Tab-separated table of C-alpha atoms in Angstrom:
chain	number	residue	atom	x	y	z
A	1	UNK	CA	-27.915	-5.955	-5.110
A	2	UNK	CA	-26.133	-2.534	-5.633
A	3	UNK	CA	-22.188	-2.860	-5.675
A	4	UNK	CA	-19.653	-1.584	-3.514
A	5	UNK	CA	-19.262	2.293	-3.902
A	6	UNK	CA	-16.447	4.302	-3.054
A	7	UNK	CA	-16.426	8.261	-2.947
A	8	UNK	CA	-14.921	10.556	-4.033
A	9	UNK	CA	-13.763	8.836	-7.391
A	10	UNK	CA	-11.001	11.294	-7.917
A	11	UNK	CA	-9.163	13.534	-5.781
A	12	UNK	CA	-6.167	15.754	-6.233
A	13	UNK	CA	-4.261	16.819	-2.873
A	14	UNK	CA	-0.611	18.351	-2.229
A	15	UNK	CA	2.310	17.170	-0.187
A	16	UNK	CA	1.613	17.183	3.760
A	17	UNK	CA	-2.213	17.364	3.674
A	18	UNK	CA	-4.726	14.365	4.800
A	19	UNK	CA	-7.429	12.659	2.900
A	20	UNK	CA	-10.443	10.626	4.097
A	21	UNK	CA	-11.804	7.997	1.753
A	22	UNK	CA	-15.390	6.315	2.020
A	23	UNK	CA	-16.306	2.990	1.239
A	24	UNK	CA	-20.018	1.601	1.238
A	25	UNK	CA	-20.103	-2.321	0.965
A	26	UNK	CA	-22.464	-4.458	-0.576
A	27	UNK	CA	-25.658	-4.462	1.425
A	28	UNK	CA	-25.474	-7.322	4.236
A	29	UNK	CA	-21.807	-7.586	3.923
A	30	UNK	CA	-20.028	-7.106	7.034
A	31	UNK	CA	-16.233	-7.091	6.132
A	32	UNK	CA	-14.432	-4.558	4.055
A	33	UNK	CA	-10.929	-4.739	3.030
A	34	UNK	CA	-8.644	-1.822	1.512
A	35	UNK	CA	-6.154	-1.810	-0.753
A	36	UNK	CA	-3.892	0.483	-2.477
A	37	UNK	CA	-2.910	-0.216	-6.298
A	38	UNK	CA	-0.264	1.552	-8.019
A	39	UNK	CA	1.806	0.456	-11.285
A	40	UNK	CA	5.111	-0.493	-9.573
A	41	UNK	CA	3.583	-2.507	-6.419
A	42	UNK	CA	0.380	-3.821	-7.997
A	43	UNK	CA	-2.735	-4.525	-5.485
A	44	UNK	CA	-1.474	-4.335	-1.751
A	45	UNK	CA	-3.385	-5.104	1.157
A	46	UNK	CA	-3.940	-2.290	3.656
A	47	UNK	CA	-6.419	-3.598	6.040
A	48	UNK	CA	-9.413	-5.575	6.738
A	49	UNK	CA	-12.615	-4.454	9.029
A	50	UNK	CA	-15.365	-6.797	10.212
A	51	UNK	CA	-18.045	-5.728	13.012
A	52	UNK	CA	-16.182	-2.465	13.400
A	53	UNK	CA	-12.614	-3.972	14.484
A	54	UNK	CA	-9.348	-4.279	12.495
A	55	UNK	CA	-8.945	-7.756	11.715
A	56	UNK	CA	-5.732	-7.741	9.451
A	57	UNK	CA	-3.223	-5.203	8.719
A	58	UNK	CA	-0.868	-4.961	5.784
A	59	UNK	CA	2.689	-3.296	6.160
A	60	UNK	CA	1.766	0.071	5.562
A	61	UNK	CA	2.895	2.950	7.739
A	62	UNK	CA	0.938	4.225	10.531
A	63	UNK	CA	-0.146	7.301	8.477
A	64	UNK	CA	-2.343	5.128	7.078
A	65	UNK	CA	-5.636	4.077	9.284
A	66	UNK	CA	-9.132	3.185	8.690
A	67	UNK	CA	-12.353	2.282	10.674
A	68	UNK	CA	-15.806	0.823	10.204
A	69	UNK	CA	-19.116	2.006	11.510
A	70	UNK	CA	-22.093	0.137	12.776
A	71	UNK	CA	-23.518	0.234	9.192
A	72	UNK	CA	-20.585	-1.634	7.773
A	73	UNK	CA	-19.363	1.776	6.092
A	74	UNK	CA	-15.676	2.271	6.139
A	75	UNK	CA	-13.460	5.199	5.948
A	76	UNK	CA	-9.862	5.298	5.475
A	77	UNK	CA	-7.507	8.039	6.207
A	78	UNK	CA	-4.185	9.100	5.199
A	79	UNK	CA	-2.232	11.663	7.159
A	80	UNK	CA	0.891	13.903	5.821
A	81	UNK	CA	0.327	12.763	2.209
A	82	UNK	CA	3.697	11.591	0.211
A	83	UNK	CA	4.358	11.837	-3.455
A	84	UNK	CA	4.290	7.989	-3.009
A	85	UNK	CA	0.755	7.902	-1.675
A	86	UNK	CA	-0.513	8.755	-5.456
A	87	UNK	CA	-2.663	5.386	-6.372
A	88	UNK	CA	-5.819	3.812	-6.860
A	89	UNK	CA	-7.368	2.754	-3.603
A	90	UNK	CA	-9.453	-0.211	-3.594
A	91	UNK	CA	-12.360	-1.033	-1.149
A	92	UNK	CA	-13.616	-4.963	-1.156
A	93	UNK	CA	-16.355	-5.802	0.727
A	94	UNK	CA	-17.487	-9.563	1.824
A	95	UNK	CA	-20.460	-10.984	3.611
A	96	UNK	CA	-18.432	-12.615	6.529
A	97	UNK	CA	-15.104	-12.648	7.411
A	98	UNK	CA	-14.252	-16.563	6.566
A	99	UNK	CA	-15.690	-16.001	2.989
A	100	UNK	CA	-12.830	-16.115	0.754
A	101	UNK	CA	-14.323	-14.156	-2.458
A	102	UNK	CA	-14.290	-10.265	-2.125
A	103	UNK	CA	-16.128	-7.812	-4.196
A	104	UNK	CA	-14.268	-4.635	-5.178
A	105	UNK	CA	-15.686	-0.890	-5.777
A	106	UNK	CA	-14.385	1.401	-8.459
A	107	UNK	CA	-11.754	2.855	-6.410
A	108	UNK	CA	-10.990	6.434	-5.568
A	109	UNK	CA	-8.043	7.879	-7.808
A	110	UNK	CA	-5.796	10.150	-5.688
A	111	UNK	CA	-3.031	12.236	-6.840
A	112	UNK	CA	-0.767	13.821	-4.343
A	113	UNK	CA	1.136	16.739	-5.767
B	1	UNK	CA	10.847	-12.469	-4.086
B	2	UNK	CA	7.168	-11.826	-4.111
B	3	UNK	CA	4.794	-14.482	-3.051
B	4	UNK	CA	2.630	-14.163	-5.960
B	5	UNK	CA	4.667	-14.205	-9.635
B	6	UNK	CA	2.579	-12.892	-12.789
B	7	UNK	CA	4.084	-11.970	-16.190
B	8	UNK	CA	2.645	-8.280	-16.521
B	9	UNK	CA	3.041	-8.922	-20.449
B	10	UNK	CA	1.545	-6.965	-22.418
B	11	UNK	CA	0.159	-10.014	-24.063
B	12	UNK	CA	-1.533	-9.349	-27.720
B	13	UNK	CA	-3.499	-12.104	-29.444
B	14	UNK	CA	-6.073	-12.249	-32.445
B	15	UNK	CA	-9.826	-12.459	-31.893
B	16	UNK	CA	-10.677	-16.265	-31.550
B	17	UNK	CA	-7.292	-17.222	-30.071
B	18	UNK	CA	-7.048	-19.506	-26.997
B	19	UNK	CA	-5.388	-17.318	-24.344
B	20	UNK	CA	-3.370	-18.703	-21.483
B	21	UNK	CA	-2.503	-16.549	-18.365
B	22	UNK	CA	-0.522	-18.172	-15.465
B	23	UNK	CA	0.964	-17.116	-12.100
B	24	UNK	CA	3.099	-18.956	-9.639
B	25	UNK	CA	3.617	-18.553	-5.932
B	26	UNK	CA	5.684	-19.468	-3.177
B	27	UNK	CA	3.455	-19.950	-0.131
B	28	UNK	CA	2.221	-23.557	0.428
B	29	UNK	CA	-0.174	-22.330	2.692
B	30	UNK	CA	-2.461	-20.846	-0.101
B	31	UNK	CA	-5.716	-22.833	-0.473
B	32	UNK	CA	-7.850	-20.192	-2.483
B	33	UNK	CA	-7.046	-19.003	-5.827
B	34	UNK	CA	-9.063	-16.329	-7.844
B	35	UNK	CA	-8.617	-14.850	-11.197
B	36	UNK	CA	-10.102	-11.025	-11.321
B	37	UNK	CA	-10.553	-8.699	-14.318
B	38	UNK	CA	-10.144	-5.214	-14.463
B	39	UNK	CA	-10.886	-2.959	-17.197
B	40	UNK	CA	-9.341	0.267	-17.247
B	41	UNK	CA	-10.147	2.938	-14.704
B	42	UNK	CA	-12.797	0.142	-12.901
B	43	UNK	CA	-12.120	-1.948	-9.929
B	44	UNK	CA	-10.939	-5.433	-10.151
B	45	UNK	CA	-14.133	-7.903	-10.923
B	46	UNK	CA	-14.031	-11.158	-9.822
B	47	UNK	CA	-14.111	-13.997	-12.613
B	48	UNK	CA	-13.088	-17.249	-11.400
B	49	UNK	CA	-12.788	-18.796	-7.976
B	50	UNK	CA	-10.802	-22.160	-7.141
B	51	UNK	CA	-10.423	-23.746	-3.792
B	52	UNK	CA	-7.477	-26.148	-3.377
B	53	UNK	CA	-6.212	-27.843	-6.648
B	54	UNK	CA	-8.076	-28.949	-9.778
B	55	UNK	CA	-10.078	-27.205	-12.677
B	56	UNK	CA	-12.966	-25.272	-12.786
B	57	UNK	CA	-14.870	-24.297	-16.092
B	58	UNK	CA	-17.188	-21.606	-16.653
B	59	UNK	CA	-18.122	-20.652	-20.011
B	60	UNK	CA	-15.282	-19.689	-22.065
B	61	UNK	CA	-12.932	-19.468	-19.151
B	62	UNK	CA	-11.166	-22.442	-17.183
B	63	UNK	CA	-9.029	-21.804	-14.110
B	64	UNK	CA	-6.495	-24.579	-13.063
B	65	UNK	CA	-4.615	-25.051	-9.828
B	66	UNK	CA	-1.687	-27.258	-9.473
B	67	UNK	CA	-0.526	-26.904	-5.676
B	68	UNK	CA	2.177	-29.476	-6.380
B	69	UNK	CA	3.608	-26.998	-8.393
B	70	UNK	CA	2.575	-23.839	-6.857
B	71	UNK	CA	1.232	-22.862	-10.342
B	72	UNK	CA	-1.968	-21.770	-11.514
B	73	UNK	CA	-3.603	-20.952	-14.687
B	74	UNK	CA	-6.382	-19.219	-16.562
B	75	UNK	CA	-7.454	-20.130	-20.091
B	76	UNK	CA	-10.086	-17.937	-22.369
B	77	UNK	CA	-11.276	-19.753	-25.139
B	78	UNK	CA	-12.250	-18.264	-28.350
B	79	UNK	CA	-11.440	-14.744	-27.192
B	80	UNK	CA	-13.259	-11.441	-27.713
B	81	UNK	CA	-12.187	-8.119	-28.213
B	82	UNK	CA	-14.269	-7.455	-24.962
B	83	UNK	CA	-11.936	-9.566	-23.082
B	84	UNK	CA	-9.223	-6.924	-23.503
B	85	UNK	CA	-8.427	-6.104	-19.784
B	86	UNK	CA	-5.615	-6.734	-17.009
B	87	UNK	CA	-5.895	-10.287	-15.537
B	88	UNK	CA	-5.218	-10.212	-11.618
B	89	UNK	CA	-4.543	-13.612	-10.039
B	90	UNK	CA	-5.014	-13.654	-6.221
B	91	UNK	CA	-4.853	-16.123	-3.507
B	92	UNK	CA	-5.208	-16.333	0.317
B	93	UNK	CA	-4.917	-18.607	2.898
B	94	UNK	CA	-8.656	-18.660	3.999
B	95	UNK	CA	-9.700	-15.862	6.067
B	96	UNK	CA	-6.852	-13.743	5.218
B	97	UNK	CA	-5.946	-10.877	3.160
B	98	UNK	CA	-5.710	-11.511	-0.722
B	99	UNK	CA	-2.320	-11.558	-2.117
B	100	UNK	CA	-2.435	-10.407	-5.929
B	101	UNK	CA	-0.150	-10.881	-8.792
B	102	UNK	CA	1.138	-7.942	-10.563
B	103	UNK	CA	-1.738	-8.410	-13.305
B	104	UNK	CA	-1.264	-9.458	-17.052
B	105	UNK	CA	-2.256	-6.737	-19.506
B	106	UNK	CA	-4.295	-8.492	-22.324
B	107	UNK	CA	-5.327	-7.172	-25.862
B	108	UNK	CA	-7.276	-9.109	-27.956
B	109	UNK	CA	-7.073	-7.614	-31.739
B	110	UNK	CA	-10.334	-8.001	-33.926
């Protein structure tokens, strides 16, 4: 099976702009989670989607949002970008919400100038 | 105080050494414990998964969980240069978000 794929792999944006990141889970997986990874804070949970519904949400401001489509693909949007949003954004999938193990994609590296 | 504490290192050992990586946690509700390996510019890769207390072995890797002490470990035997990576512990309360440690950067010197 193909792994989790994320596009784009790299992005450069300026403050105030918005950005949309895409994630395609492993075939058959219905749950998609998003994480932000920074050197200072490590990996932090953003939100999880299962069957097009947000099931869990982390402690991030409302500028961070997401959605999931009927084919389980997910997008994450960040509006009004701040310098501190520069990070590696990781997507992880699992085949059902109750499964504990998650499989990560390669990430999208976002740089905000 | 963070829910999961992990020494960020860096840790540098010679090839063939036994490596011990550790995490402590404060939330006694955590039941599922994982170790991920992350190479530079890659996403984390699931290495080991353990439910509740006990040991689990997979080749050169052994994961230990001591819930009474809220302490988990990953041992790597006969370490290889290809094991050089950042190792992240992660844990969850079942169908909840994963909570990660900071990650330990490990270098195995030939």
